[in-house]
JSON list of C-alpha atoms in Angstrom, two decimals:
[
{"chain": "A", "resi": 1, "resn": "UNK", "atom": "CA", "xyz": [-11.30, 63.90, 90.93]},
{"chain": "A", "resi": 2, "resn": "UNK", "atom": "CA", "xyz": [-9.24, 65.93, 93.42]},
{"chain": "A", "resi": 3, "resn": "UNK", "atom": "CA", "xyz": [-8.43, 65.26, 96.88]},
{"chain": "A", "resi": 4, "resn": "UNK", "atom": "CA", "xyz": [-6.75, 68.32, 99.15]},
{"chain": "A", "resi": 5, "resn": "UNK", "atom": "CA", "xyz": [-4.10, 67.05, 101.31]},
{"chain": "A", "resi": 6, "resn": "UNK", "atom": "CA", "xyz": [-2.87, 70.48, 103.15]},
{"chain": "A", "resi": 7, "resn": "UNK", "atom": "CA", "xyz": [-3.44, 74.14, 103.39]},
{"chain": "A", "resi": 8, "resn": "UNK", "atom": "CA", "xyz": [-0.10, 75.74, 103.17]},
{"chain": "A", "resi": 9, "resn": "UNK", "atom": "CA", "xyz": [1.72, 79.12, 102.75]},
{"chain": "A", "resi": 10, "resn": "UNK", "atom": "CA", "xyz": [4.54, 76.79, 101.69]},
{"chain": "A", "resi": 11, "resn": "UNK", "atom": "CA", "xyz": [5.56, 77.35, 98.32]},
{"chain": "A", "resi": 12, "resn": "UNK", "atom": "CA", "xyz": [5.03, 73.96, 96.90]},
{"chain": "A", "resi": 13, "resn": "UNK", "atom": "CA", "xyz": [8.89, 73.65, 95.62]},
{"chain": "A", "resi": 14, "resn": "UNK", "atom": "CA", "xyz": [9.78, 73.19, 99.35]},
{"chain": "A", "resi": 15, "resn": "UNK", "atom": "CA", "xyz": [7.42, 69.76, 99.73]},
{"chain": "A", "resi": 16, "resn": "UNK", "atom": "CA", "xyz": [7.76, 66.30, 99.37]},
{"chain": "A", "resi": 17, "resn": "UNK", "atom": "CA", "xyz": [4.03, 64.98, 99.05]},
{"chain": "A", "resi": 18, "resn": "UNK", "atom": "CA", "xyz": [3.86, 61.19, 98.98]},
{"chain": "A", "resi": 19, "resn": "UNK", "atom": "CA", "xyz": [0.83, 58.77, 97.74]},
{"chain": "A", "resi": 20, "resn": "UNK", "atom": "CA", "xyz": [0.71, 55.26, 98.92]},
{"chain": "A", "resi": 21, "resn": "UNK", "atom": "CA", "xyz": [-2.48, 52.73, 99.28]},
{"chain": "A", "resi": 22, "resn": "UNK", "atom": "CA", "xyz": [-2.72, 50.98, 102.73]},
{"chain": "A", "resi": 23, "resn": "UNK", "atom": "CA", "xyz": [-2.44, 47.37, 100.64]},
{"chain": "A", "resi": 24, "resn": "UNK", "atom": "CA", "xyz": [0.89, 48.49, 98.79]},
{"chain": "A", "resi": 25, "resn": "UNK", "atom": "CA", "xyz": [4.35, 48.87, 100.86]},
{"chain": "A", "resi": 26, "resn": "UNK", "atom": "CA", "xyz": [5.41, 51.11, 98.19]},
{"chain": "A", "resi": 27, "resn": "UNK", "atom": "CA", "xyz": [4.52, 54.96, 96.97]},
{"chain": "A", "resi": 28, "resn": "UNK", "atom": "CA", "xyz": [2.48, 55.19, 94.50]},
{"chain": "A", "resi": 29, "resn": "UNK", "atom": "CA", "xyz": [3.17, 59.27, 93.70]},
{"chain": "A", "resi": 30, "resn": "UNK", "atom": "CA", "xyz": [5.76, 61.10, 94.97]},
{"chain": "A", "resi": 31, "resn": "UNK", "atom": "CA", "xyz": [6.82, 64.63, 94.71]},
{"chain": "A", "resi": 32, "resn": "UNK", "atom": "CA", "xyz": [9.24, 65.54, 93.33]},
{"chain": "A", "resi": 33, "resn": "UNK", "atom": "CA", "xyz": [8.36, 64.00, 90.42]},
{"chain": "A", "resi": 34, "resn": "UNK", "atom": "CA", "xyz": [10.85, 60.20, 91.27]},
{"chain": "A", "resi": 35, "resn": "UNK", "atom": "CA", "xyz": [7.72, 57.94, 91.01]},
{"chain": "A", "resi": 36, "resn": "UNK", "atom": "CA", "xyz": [6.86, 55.49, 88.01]},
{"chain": "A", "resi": 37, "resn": "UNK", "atom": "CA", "xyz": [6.21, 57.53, 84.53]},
{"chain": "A", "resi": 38, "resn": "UNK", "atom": "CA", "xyz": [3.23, 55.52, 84.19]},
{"chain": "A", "resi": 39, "resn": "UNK", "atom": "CA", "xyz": [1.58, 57.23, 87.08]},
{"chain": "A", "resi": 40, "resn": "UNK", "atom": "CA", "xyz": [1.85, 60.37, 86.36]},
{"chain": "A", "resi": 41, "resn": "UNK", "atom": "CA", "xyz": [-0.92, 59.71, 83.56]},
{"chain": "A", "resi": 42, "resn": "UNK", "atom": "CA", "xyz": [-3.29, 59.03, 85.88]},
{"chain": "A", "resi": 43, "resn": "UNK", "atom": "CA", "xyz": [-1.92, 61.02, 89.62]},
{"chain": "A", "resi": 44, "resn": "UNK", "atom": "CA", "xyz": [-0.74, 64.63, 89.83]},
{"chain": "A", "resi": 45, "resn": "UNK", "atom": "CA", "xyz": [0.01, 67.24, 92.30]},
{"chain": "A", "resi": 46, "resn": "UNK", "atom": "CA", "xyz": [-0.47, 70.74, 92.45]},
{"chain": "A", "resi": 47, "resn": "UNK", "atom": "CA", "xyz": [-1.13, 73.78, 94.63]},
{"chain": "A", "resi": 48, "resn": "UNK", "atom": "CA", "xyz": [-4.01, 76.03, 93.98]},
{"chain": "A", "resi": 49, "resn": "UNK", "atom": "CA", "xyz": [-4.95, 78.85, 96.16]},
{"chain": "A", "resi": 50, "resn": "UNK", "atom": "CA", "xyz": [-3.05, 77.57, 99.26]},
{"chain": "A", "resi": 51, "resn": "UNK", "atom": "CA", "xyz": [-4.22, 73.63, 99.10]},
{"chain": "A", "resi": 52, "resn": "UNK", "atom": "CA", "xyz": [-2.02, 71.03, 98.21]},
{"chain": "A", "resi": 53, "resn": "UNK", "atom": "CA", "xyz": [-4.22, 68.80, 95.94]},
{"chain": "A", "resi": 54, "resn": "UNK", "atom": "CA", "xyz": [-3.91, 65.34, 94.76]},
{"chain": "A", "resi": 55, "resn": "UNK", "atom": "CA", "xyz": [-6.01, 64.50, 91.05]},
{"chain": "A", "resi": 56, "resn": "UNK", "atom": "CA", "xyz": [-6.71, 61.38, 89.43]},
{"chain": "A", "resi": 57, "resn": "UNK", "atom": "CA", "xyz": [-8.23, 60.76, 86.32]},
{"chain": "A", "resi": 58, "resn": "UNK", "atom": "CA", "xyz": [-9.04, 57.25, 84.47]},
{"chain": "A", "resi": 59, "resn": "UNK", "atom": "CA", "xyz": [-10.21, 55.83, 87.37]},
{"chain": "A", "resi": 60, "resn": "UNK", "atom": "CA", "xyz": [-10.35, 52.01, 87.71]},
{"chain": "A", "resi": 61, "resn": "UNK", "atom": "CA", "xyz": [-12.45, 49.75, 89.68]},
{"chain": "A", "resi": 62, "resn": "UNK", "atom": "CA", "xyz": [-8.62, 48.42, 90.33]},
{"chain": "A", "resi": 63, "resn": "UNK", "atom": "CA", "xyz": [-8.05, 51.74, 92.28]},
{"chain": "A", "resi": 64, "resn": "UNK", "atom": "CA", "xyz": [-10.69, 50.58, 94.62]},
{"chain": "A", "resi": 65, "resn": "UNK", "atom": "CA", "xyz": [-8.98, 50.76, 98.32]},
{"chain": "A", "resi": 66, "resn": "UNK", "atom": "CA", "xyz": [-8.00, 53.02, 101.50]},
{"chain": "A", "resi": 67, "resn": "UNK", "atom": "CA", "xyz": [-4.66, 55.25, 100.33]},
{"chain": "A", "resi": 68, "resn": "UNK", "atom": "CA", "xyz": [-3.13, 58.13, 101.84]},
{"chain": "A", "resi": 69, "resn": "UNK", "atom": "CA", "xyz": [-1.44, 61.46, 101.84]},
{"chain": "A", "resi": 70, "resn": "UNK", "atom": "CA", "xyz": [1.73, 62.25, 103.42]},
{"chain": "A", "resi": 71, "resn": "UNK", "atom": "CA", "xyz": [2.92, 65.94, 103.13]},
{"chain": "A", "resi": 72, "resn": "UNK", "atom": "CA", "xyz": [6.45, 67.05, 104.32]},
{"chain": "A", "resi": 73, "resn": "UNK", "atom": "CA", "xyz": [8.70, 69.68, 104.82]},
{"chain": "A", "resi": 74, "resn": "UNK", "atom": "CA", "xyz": [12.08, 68.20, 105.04]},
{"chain": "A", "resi": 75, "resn": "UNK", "atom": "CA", "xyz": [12.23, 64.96, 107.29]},
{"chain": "A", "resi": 76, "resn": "UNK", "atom": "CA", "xyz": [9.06, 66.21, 109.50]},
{"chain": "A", "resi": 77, "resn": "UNK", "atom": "CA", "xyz": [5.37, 65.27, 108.33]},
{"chain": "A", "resi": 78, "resn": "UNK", "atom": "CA", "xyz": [3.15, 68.16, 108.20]},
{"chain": "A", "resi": 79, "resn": "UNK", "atom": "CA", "xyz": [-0.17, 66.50, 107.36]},
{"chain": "A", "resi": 80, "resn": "UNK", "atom": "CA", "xyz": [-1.52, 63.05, 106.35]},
{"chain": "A", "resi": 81, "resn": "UNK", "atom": "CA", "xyz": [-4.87, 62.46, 104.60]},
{"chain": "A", "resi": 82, "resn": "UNK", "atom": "CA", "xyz": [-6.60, 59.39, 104.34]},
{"chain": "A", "resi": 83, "resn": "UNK", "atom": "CA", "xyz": [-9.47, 58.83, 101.84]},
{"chain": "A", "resi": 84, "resn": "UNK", "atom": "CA", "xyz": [-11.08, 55.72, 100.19]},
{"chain": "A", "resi": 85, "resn": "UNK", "atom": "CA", "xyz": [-11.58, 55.17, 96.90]},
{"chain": "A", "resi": 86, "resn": "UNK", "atom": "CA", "xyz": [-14.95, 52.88, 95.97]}
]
């Protein structure tokens, strides 16, 4: 499953894209890669033609919930998507 979070000329070197879950107060994914090994397996990030995109694989009827998004460039938030997972 993948989930586009921006459309960017941005190389994506010069992002920080962060994944979190409304019920969590904690990231789930963030890039760079500084987020829990064991998420990785299942969460990754990549850019193809121009869209930042979010993919998950193994999912869980534990994954069920609202999550969200957050791309930036430096300190400033360029884009937030929010999607639900069922």
């Amino acid at each position: 499953m993948s989930i586009s979070c921006l459309t960017t000329t941005r190389p994506l070197q010069s992002l920080t894209v962060k994944l979190r879950r409304t019920s969590q107060d904690k990231d789930i994914l963030m890039y760079p890669d500084i987020s829990p090994a064991s998420e990785h397996q299942r969460w990754s990030v990549r850019k193809d033609a121009g869209n930042v995109t979010l993919g998950l694989k193994d999912i869980r009827l534990s994954d069920d919930g609202l999550y969200y998004c957050q791309v930036y460039k430096d300190q400033d938030c360029l884009h937030e998507t929010r999607f639900n997972l069922k």
